Short mmCIF file of C-alpha atoms and ligand atoms in Angstrom, two decimals:
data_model
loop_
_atom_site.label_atom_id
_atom_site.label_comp_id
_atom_site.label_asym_id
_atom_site.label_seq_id
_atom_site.Cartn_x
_atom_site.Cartn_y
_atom_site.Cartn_z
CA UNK A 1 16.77 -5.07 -3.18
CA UNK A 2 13.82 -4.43 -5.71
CA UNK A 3 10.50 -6.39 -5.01
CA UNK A 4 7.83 -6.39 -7.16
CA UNK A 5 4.32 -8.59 -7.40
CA UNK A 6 3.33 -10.37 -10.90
CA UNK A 7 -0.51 -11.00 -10.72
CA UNK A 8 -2.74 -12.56 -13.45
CA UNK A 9 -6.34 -12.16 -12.69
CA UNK A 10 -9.46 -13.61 -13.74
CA UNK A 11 -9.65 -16.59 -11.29
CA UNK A 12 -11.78 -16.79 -8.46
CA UNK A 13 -10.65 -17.03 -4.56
CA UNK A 14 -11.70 -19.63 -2.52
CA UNK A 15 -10.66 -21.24 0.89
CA UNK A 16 -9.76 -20.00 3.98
CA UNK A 17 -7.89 -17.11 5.82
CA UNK A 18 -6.67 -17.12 9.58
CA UNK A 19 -7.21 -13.38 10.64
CA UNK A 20 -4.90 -12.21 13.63
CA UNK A 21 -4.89 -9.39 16.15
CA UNK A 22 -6.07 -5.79 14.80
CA UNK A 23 -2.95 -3.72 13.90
CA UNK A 24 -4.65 -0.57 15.29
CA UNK A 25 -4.92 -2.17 18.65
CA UNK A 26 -1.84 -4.46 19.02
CA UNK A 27 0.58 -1.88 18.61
CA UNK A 28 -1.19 0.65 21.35
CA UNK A 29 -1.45 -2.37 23.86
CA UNK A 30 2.68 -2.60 22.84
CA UNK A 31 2.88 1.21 24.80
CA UNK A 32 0.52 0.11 27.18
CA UNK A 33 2.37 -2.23 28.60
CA UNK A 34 5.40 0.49 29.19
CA UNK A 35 2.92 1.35 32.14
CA UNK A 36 2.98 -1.35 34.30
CA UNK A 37 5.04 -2.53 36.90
CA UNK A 38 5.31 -6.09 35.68
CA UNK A 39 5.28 -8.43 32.52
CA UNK A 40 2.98 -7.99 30.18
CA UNK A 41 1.61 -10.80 27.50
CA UNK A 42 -0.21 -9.94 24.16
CA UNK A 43 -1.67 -13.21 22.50
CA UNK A 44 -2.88 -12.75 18.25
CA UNK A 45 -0.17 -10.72 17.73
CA UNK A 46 0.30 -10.36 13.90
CA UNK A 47 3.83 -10.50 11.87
CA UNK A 48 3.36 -7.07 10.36
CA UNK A 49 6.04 -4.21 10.45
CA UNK A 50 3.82 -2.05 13.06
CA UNK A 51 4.88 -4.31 15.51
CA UNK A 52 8.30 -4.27 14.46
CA UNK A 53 8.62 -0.68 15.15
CA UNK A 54 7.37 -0.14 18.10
CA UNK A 55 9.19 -3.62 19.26
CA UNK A 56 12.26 -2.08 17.76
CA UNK A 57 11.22 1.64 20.08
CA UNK A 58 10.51 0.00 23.38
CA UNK A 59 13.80 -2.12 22.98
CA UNK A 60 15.24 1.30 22.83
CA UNK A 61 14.08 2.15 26.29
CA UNK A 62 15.25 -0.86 27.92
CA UNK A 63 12.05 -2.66 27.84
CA UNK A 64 12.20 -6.52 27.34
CA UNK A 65 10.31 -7.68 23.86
CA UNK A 66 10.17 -10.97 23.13
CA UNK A 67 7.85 -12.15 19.80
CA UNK A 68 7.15 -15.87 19.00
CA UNK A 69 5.93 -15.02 15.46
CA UNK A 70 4.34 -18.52 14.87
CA UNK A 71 2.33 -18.49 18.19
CA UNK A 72 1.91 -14.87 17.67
CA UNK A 73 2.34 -14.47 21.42
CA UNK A 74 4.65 -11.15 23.05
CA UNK A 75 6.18 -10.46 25.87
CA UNK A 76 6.94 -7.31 27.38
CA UNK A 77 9.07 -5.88 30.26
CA UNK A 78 9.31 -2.81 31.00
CA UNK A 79 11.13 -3.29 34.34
CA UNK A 80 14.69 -1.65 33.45
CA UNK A 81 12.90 1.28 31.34
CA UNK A 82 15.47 4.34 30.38
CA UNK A 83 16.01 7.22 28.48
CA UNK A 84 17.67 6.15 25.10
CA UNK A 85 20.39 8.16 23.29
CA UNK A 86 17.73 10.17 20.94
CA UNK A 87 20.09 9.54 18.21
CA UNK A 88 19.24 5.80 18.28
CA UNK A 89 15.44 6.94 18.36
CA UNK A 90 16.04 9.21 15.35
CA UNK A 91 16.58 6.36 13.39
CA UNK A 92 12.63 5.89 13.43
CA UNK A 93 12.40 9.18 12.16
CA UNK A 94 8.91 8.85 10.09
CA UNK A 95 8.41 4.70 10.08
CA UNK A 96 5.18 4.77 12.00
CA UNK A 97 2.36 7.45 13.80
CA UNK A 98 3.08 4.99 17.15
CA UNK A 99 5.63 6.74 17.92
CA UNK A 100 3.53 9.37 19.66
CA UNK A 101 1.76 7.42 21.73
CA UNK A 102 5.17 7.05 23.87
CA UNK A 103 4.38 10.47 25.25
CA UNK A 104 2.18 9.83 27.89
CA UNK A 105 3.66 6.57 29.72
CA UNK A 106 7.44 7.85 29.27
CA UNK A 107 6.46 10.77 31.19
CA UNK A 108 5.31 8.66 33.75
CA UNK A 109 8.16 6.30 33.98
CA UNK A 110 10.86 8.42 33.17
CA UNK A 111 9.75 12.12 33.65
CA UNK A 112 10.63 13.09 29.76
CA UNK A 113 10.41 11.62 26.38
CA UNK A 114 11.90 12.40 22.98
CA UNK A 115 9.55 11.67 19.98
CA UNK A 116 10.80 11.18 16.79
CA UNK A 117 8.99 12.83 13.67
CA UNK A 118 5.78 10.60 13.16
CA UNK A 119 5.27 8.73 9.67
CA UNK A 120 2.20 6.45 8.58
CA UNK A 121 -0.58 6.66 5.48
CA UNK A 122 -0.25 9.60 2.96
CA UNK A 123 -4.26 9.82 3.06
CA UNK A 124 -4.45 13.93 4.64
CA UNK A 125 -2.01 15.76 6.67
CA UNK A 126 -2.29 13.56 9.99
CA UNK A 127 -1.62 16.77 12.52
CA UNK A 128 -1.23 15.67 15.61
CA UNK A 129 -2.46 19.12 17.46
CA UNK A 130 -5.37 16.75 19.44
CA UNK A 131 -2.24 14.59 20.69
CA UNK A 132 -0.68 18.15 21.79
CA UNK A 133 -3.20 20.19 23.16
CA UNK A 134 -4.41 16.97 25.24
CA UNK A 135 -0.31 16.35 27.01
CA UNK A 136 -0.73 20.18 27.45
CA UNK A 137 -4.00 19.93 29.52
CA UNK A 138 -1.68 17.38 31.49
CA UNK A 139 1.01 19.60 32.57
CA UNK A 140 3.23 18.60 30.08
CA UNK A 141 5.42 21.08 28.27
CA UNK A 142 6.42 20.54 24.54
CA UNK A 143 9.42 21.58 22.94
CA UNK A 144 9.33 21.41 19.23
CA UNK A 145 12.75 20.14 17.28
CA UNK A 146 13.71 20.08 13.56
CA UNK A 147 13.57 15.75 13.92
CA UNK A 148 10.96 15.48 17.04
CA UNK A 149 9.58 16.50 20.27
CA UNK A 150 10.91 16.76 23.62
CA UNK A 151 8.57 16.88 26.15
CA UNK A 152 8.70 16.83 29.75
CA UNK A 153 6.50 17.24 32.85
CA UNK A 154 8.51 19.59 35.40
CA UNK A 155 5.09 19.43 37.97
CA UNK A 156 4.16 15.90 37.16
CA UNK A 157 0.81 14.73 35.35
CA UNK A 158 -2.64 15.82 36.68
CA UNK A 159 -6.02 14.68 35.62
CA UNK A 160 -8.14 17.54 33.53
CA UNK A 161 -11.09 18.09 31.80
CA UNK A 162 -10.61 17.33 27.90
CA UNK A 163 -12.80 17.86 25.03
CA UNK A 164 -11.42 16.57 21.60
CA UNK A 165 -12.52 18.58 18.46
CA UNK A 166 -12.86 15.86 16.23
CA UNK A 167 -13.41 12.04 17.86
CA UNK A 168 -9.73 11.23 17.29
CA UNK A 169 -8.64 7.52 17.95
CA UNK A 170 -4.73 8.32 18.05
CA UNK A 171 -5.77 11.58 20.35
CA UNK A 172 -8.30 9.18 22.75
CA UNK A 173 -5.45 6.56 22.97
CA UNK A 174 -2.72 9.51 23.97
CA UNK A 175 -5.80 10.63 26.53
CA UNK A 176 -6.17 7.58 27.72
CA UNK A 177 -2.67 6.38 28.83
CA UNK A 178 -2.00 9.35 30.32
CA UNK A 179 -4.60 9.98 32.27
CA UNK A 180 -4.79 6.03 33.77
CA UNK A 181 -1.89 6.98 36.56
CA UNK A 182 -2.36 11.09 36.29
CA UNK A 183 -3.31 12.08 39.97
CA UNK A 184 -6.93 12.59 39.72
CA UNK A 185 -9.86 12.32 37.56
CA UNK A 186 -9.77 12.82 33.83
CA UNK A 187 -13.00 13.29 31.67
CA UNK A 188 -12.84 13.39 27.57
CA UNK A 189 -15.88 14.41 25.68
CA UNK A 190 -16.34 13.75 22.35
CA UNK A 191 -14.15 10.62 22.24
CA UNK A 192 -13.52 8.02 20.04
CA UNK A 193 -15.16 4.65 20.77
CA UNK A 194 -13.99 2.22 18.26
CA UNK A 195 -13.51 -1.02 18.82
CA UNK A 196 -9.87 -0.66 18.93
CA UNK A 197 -10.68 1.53 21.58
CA UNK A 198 -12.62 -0.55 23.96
CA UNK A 199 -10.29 -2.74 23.85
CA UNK A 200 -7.34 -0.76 24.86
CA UNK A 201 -9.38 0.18 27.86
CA UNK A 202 -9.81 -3.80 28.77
CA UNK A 203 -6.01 -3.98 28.58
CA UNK A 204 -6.00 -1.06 30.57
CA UNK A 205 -8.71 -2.41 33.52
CA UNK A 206 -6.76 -5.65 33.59
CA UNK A 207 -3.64 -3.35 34.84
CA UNK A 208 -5.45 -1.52 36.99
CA UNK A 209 -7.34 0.89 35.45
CA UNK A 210 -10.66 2.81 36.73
CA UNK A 211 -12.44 4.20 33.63
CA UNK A 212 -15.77 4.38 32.27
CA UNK A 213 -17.06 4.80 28.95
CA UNK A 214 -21.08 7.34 29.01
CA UNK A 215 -23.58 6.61 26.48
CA UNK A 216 -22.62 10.12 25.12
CA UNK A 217 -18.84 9.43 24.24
CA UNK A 218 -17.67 10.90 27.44
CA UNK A 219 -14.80 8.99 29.00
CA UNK A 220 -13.74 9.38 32.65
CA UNK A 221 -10.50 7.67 34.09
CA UNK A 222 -9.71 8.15 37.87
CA UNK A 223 -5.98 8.16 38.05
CA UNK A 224 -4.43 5.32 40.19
CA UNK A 225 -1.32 4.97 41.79
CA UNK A 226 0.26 2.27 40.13
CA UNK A 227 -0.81 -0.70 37.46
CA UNK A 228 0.21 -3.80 36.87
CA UNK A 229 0.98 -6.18 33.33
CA UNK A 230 -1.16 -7.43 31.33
CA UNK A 231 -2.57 -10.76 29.62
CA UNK A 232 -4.56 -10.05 26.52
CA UNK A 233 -5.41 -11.47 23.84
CA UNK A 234 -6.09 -9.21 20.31
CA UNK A 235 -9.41 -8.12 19.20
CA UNK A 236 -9.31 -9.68 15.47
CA UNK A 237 -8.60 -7.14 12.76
CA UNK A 238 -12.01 -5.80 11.16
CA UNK A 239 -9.92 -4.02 8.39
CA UNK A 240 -8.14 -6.88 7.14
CA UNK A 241 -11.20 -8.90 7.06
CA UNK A 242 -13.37 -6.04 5.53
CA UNK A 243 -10.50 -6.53 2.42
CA UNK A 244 -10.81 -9.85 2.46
CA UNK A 245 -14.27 -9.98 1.83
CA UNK A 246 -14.17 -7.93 -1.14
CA UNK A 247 -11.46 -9.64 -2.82
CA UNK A 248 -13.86 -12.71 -2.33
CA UNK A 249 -16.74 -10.92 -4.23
CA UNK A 250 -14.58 -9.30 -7.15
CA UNK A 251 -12.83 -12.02 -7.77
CA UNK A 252 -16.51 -14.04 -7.59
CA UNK A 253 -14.93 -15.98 -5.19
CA UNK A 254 -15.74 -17.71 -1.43
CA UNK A 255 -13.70 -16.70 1.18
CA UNK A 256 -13.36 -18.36 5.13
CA UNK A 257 -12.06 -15.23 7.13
CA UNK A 258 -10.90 -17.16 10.57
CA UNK A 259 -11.45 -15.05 13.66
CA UNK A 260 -13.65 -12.45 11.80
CA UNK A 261 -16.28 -10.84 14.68
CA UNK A 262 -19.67 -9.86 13.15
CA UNK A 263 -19.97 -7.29 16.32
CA UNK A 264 -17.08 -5.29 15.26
CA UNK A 265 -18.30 -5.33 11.30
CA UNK A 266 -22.65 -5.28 11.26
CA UNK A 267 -22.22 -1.58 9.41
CA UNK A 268 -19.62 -3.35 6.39
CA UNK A 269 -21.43 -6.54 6.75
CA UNK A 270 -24.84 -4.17 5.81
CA UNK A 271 -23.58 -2.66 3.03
CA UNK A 272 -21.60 -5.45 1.67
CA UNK A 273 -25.47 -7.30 1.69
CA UNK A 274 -26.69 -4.28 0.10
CA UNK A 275 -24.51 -4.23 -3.11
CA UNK A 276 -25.08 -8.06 -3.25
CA UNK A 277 -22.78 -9.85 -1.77
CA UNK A 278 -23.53 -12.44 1.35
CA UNK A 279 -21.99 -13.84 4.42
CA UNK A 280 -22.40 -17.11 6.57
CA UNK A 281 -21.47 -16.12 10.26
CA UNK A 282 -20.14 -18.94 12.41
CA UNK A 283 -18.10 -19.70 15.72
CA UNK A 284 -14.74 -19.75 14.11
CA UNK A 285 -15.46 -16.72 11.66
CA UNK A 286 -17.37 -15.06 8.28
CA UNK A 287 -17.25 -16.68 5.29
CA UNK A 288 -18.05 -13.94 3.06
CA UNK A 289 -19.18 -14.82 -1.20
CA UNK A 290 -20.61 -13.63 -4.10
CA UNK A 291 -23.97 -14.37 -4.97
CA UNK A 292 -23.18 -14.54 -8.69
CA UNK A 293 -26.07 -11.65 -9.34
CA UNK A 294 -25.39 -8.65 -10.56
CA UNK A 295 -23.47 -6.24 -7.62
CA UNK A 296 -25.33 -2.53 -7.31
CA UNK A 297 -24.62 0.67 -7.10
CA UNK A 298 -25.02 2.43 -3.26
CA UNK A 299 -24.55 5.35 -1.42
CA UNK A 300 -21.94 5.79 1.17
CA UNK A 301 -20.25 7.99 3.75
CA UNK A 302 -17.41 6.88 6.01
CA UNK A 303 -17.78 7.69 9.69
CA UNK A 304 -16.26 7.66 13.17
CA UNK A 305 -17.36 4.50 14.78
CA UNK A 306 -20.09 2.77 14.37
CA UNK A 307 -20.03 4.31 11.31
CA UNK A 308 -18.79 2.82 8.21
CA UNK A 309 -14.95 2.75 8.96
CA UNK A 310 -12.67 4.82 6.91
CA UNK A 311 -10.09 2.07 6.41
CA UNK A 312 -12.76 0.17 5.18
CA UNK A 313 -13.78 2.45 2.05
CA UNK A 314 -10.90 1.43 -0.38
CA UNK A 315 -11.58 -1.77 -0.85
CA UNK A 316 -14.84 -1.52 -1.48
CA UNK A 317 -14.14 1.18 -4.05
CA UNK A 318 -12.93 -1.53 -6.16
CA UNK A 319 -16.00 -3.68 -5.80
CA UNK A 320 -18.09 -0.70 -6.68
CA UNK A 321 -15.98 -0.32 -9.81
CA UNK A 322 -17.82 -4.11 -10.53
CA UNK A 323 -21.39 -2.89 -9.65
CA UNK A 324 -24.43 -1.73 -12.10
CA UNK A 325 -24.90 2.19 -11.81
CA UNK A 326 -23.51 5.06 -10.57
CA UNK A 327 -22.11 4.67 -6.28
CA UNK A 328 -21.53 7.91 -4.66
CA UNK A 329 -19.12 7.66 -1.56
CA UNK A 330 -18.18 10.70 1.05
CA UNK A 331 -14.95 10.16 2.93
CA UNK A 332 -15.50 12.20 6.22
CA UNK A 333 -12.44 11.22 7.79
CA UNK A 334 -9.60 11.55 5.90
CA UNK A 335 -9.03 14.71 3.24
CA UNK A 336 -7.01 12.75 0.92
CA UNK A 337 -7.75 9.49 0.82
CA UNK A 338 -9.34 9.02 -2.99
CA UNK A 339 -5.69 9.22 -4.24
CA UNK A 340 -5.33 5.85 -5.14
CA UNK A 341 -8.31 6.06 -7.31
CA UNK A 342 -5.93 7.06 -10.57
CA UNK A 343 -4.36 4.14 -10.63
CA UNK A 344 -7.83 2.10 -10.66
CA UNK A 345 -8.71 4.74 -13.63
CA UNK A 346 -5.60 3.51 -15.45
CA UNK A 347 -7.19 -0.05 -15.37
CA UNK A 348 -10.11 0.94 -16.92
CA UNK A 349 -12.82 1.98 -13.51
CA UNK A 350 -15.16 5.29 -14.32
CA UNK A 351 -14.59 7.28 -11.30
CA UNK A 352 -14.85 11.15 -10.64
CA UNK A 353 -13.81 12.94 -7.51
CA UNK A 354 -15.58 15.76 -6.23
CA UNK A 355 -14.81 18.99 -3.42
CA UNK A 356 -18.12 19.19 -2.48
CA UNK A 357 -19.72 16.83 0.58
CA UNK A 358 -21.76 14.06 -1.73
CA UNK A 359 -23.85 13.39 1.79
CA UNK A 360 -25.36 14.73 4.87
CA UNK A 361 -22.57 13.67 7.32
CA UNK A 362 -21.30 17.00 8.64
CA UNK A 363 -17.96 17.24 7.48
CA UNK A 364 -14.76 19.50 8.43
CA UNK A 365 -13.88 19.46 4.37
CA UNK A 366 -16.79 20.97 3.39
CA UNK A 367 -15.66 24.59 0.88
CA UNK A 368 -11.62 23.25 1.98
CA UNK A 369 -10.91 22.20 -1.66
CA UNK A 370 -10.33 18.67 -1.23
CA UNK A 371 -11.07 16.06 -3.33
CA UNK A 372 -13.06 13.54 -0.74
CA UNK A 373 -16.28 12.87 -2.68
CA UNK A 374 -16.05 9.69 -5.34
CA UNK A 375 -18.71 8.86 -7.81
CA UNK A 376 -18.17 5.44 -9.12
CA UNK A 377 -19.83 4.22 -12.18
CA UNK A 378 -19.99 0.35 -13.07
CA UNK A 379 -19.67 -1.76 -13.92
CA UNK A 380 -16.27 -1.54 -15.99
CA UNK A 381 -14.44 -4.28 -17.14
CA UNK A 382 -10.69 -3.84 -15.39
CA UNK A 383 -7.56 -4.49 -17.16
CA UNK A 384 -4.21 -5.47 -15.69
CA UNK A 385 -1.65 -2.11 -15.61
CA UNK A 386 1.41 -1.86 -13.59
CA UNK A 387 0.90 -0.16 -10.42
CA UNK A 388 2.79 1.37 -7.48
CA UNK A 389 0.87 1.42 -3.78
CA UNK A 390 0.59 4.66 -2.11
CA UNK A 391 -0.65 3.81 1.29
CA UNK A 392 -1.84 0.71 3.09
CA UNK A 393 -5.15 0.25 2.22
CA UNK A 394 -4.82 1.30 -1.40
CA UNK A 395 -2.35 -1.16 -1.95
CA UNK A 396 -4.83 -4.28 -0.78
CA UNK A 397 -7.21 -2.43 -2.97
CA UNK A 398 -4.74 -2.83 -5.76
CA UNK A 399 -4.24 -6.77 -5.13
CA UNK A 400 -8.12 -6.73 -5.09
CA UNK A 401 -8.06 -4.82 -8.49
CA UNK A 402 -5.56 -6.96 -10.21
CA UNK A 403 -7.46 -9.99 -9.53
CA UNK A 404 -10.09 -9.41 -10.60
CA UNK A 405 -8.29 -7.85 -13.74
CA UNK A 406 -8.01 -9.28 -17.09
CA UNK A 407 -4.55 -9.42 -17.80
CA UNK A 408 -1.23 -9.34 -16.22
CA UNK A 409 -0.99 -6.85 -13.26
CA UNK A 410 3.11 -5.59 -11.69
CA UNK A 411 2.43 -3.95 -8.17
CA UNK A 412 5.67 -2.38 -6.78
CA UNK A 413 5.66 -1.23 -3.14
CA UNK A 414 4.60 -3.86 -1.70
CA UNK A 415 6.44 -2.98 1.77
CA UNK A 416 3.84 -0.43 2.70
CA UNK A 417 1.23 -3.65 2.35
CA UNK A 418 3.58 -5.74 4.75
CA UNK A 419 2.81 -2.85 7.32
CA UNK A 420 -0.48 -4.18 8.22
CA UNK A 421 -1.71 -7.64 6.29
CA UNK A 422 0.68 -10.23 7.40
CA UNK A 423 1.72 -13.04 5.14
CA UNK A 424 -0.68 -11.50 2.34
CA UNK A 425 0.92 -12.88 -0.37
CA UNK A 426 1.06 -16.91 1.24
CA UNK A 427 -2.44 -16.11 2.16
CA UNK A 428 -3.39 -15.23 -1.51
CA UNK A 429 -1.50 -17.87 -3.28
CA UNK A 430 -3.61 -20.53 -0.96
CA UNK A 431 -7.01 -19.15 -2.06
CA UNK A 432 -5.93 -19.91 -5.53
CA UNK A 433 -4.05 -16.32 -6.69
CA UNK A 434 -1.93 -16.33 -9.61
CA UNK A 435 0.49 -14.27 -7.98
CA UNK A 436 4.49 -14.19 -7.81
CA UNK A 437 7.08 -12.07 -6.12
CA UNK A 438 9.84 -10.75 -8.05
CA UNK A 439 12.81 -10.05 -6.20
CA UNK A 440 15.84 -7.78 -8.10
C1 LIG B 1 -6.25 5.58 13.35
O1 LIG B 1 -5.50 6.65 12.82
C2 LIG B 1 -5.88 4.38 12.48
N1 LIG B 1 -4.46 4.14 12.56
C3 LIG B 1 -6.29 4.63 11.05
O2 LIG B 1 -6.00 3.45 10.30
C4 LIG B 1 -7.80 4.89 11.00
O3 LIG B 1 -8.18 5.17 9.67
C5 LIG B 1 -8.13 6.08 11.91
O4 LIG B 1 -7.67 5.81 13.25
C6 LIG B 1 -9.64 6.35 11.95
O5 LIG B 1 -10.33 5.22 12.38
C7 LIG B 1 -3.94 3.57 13.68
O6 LIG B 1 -4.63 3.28 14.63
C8 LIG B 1 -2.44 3.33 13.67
P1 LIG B 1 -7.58 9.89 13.90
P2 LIG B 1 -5.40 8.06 13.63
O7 LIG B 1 -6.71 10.55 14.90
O8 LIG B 1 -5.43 7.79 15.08
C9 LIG B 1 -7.63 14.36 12.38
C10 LIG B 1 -5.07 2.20 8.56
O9 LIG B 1 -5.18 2.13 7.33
N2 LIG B 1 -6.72 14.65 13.50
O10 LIG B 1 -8.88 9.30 14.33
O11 LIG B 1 -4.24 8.81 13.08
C11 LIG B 1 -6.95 13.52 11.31
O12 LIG B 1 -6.20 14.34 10.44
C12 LIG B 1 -5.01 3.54 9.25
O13 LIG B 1 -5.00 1.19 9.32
C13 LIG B 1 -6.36 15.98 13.72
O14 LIG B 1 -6.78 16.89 13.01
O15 LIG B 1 -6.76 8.73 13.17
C14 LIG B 1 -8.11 12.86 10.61
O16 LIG B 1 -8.69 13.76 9.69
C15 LIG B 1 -5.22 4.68 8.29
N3 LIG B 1 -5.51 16.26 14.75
C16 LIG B 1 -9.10 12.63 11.75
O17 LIG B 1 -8.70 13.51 12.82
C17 LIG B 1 -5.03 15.28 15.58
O18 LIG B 1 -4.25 15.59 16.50
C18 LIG B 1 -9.10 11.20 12.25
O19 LIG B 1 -7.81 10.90 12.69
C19 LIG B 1 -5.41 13.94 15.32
C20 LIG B 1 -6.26 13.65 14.29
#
């Protein structure tokens, strides 16, 4: 079946959103849970195809998943955990980057895992060498196959001394459940520390856990004999609410984002001030609005946390396309992640990419030929083109786009958008969207 959306754009978005659990956490507390000894129970859990895969992966090992989409509660049991057939876990083959996050407590439960060929965002190459390197360092050994890895731990897990060349969140996470019931002490320099993050290491305290988090990114875990479940509930999701706000200020709109946490967003919530737009912070969320003056033109470079977020940068693209002057943005994360920018071009935004760093952040693409400078000149008047998403973030960027759009708008894969903003399009046609799916 063919699905396609139908927006006309021009009318401004107002009322409110319910944000749920972060997708970049939810689905690492999912493996998490593979690690205890008991049930666990993950409250906020968002309908979004993430979950499903990794639901659909732990089912394969025997665990216990039961999801009460409505409540957005799930319940995990990993008590009769077992090697699957790896042709049943072939037929993930490339759905999600999850998968590799397996590696770590299937060793533990069940001596050797099987991990199918990862998928996830077309934004740069997404190695996963850190993720290697780090099992290595464990005592695990690594066997590379045309459709996966096997990997196994003939001497068992021990704790080691790791230091990650880049502050990798998939890489910290892989660190990090590994190293929670490794037999001794683990220290990682140069970790990750996002939000995400620090939440994964509450989930895995409540189990058990003994680690500790230095004022210099250096993360130590003292292995423990066993852990227990977990009760959680989600950090909310600072990416999908970092969307929503722009689609409020494009569209010159007011949108209610329910559950958004101004800890985990002061560096967006700065520079969404800064090109004019405004917030109201409350108890039950952010509603974030446009001013109605003119938006301007900034600076930018996205950053490992608590920098401004990479997942972040898209969206706002768009609502630089609507700002006076000339915005110049650095992506330090990812190599490829301006792609979706031709599309934008095709309805009608002024935007140039560049090889060089545009900023002082130092940055591994530096003289690597990659197109991960922007410069961004508005404002330009957008016009409605039919478009096809390319990764997750691009495509919200696309809604955003269209709505603001004069015109009629068609955006076709909309699946990859299911992958991490659930209900999107219910949520949109409540704040007032002239939107329709087209099913064929
Ligand atoms: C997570 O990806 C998120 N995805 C990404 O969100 C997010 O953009 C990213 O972290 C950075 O915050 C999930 O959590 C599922 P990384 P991850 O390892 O873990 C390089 C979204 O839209 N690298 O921090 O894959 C890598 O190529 C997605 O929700 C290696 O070189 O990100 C990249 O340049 C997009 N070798 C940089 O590090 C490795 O082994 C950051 O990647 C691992 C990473």
């Amino acid at each position: 079946m063919f699905e396609k959306l139908v927006i006309k754009g021009g009318k401004a978005l107002q009322g409110t959103v319910k944000l749920r659990g972060a997708k970049n956490f939810v689905s690492k507390a999912m493996v998490a849970s593979i690690l205890g000894d008991s049930k666990s129970i993950l409250h906020n859990v968002p309908r979004i195809k993430d979950v499903e895969i990794v639901s659909k992966l732990l089912i394969l090992h025997g665990c216990e998943v039961t999801y009460n989409s409505k409540a957005g509660i799930l319940e995990l049991d990993p008590e009769n955990i077992l090697s699957p057939r790896i042709a049943d876990v072939d037929t993930l083959v490339g759905a999600s980057r999850i998968p590799i996050l397996f590696c770590g407590p299937l060793l533990h439960k069940l001596g050797e895992a099987f991990i199918p060929n990862l998928g996830g965002c077309k934004i740069g190459d997404r190695p996963i060498d850190f993720h290697l390197e780090s099992l290595r360092q464990f005592g695990a050994v690594i066997t590379k196959q045309t459709n996966g890895i096997k990997i196994t731990a003939p001497d068992g897990l021990k704790g080691t001394k790791i230091h990650m060349p880049y502050p990798s969140v998939g890489a910290t996470e892989q660190t990090l459940l590994t190293a929670c019931i490794a037999d001794g002490v683990t220290e990682v320099s140069n970790a990750a520390i996002e939000p995400e993050i620090m939440d994964l290491i509450n989930v895995l305290q409540k189990m058990g856990s003994i680690i500790s988090v230095a004022t210099d990114r250096v993360i130590t875990i003292e292995g423990v004999k066993n852990l227990k479940g977990f009760t959680h509930t989600a950090l909310p999701d600072r990416a999908e609410a970092a969307s929503w706000a722009n689609a409020a200020l494009v569209t010159k709109g007011k949108i209610n984002v329910q559950g958004a946490k101004q800890q985990d967003m002061i560096t967006f919530l700065n520079i969404f001030r800064k090109i004019g737009g405004e917030f109201d912070i409350n108890d039950s969320g952010i509603t974030f609005y446009c001013t109605g003056d003119k938006l301007k033109a900034i600076p930018l470079e996205t950053d490992v946390h608590p920098g401004f977020l990479t997942d972040w940068m898209q969206p706002l693209v768009v609502s630089l396309t609507q700002a006076q002057g000339l915005s110049i943005i650095h992506e330090t994360v990812y190599e490829n992640r301006f792609g979706f920018t031709q599309a934008l071009a095709k309805m009608g935004a002024k935007i140039q990419l560049y090889t060089e760093c545009l900023g002082t952040v130092p940055c591994r693409f530096k003289q690597m030929n990659y197109k991960h400078s922007a410069a961004i000149f508005g404002s330009t008047k957008l016009m409605g083109a039919d478009i096809k998403v390319p990764d997750l973030r691009a495509g919200f960027s696309y809604l955003i786009a269209a709505l603001a759009a004069q015109g009629q708008s068609t955006v076709d894969g909309i699946d990859i958008i299911e992958r991490g903003y659930e209900f999107f399009i219910d949520k949109l046609q409540a704040l007032g969207a002239d939107i329709d799916l087209i099913k064929n």
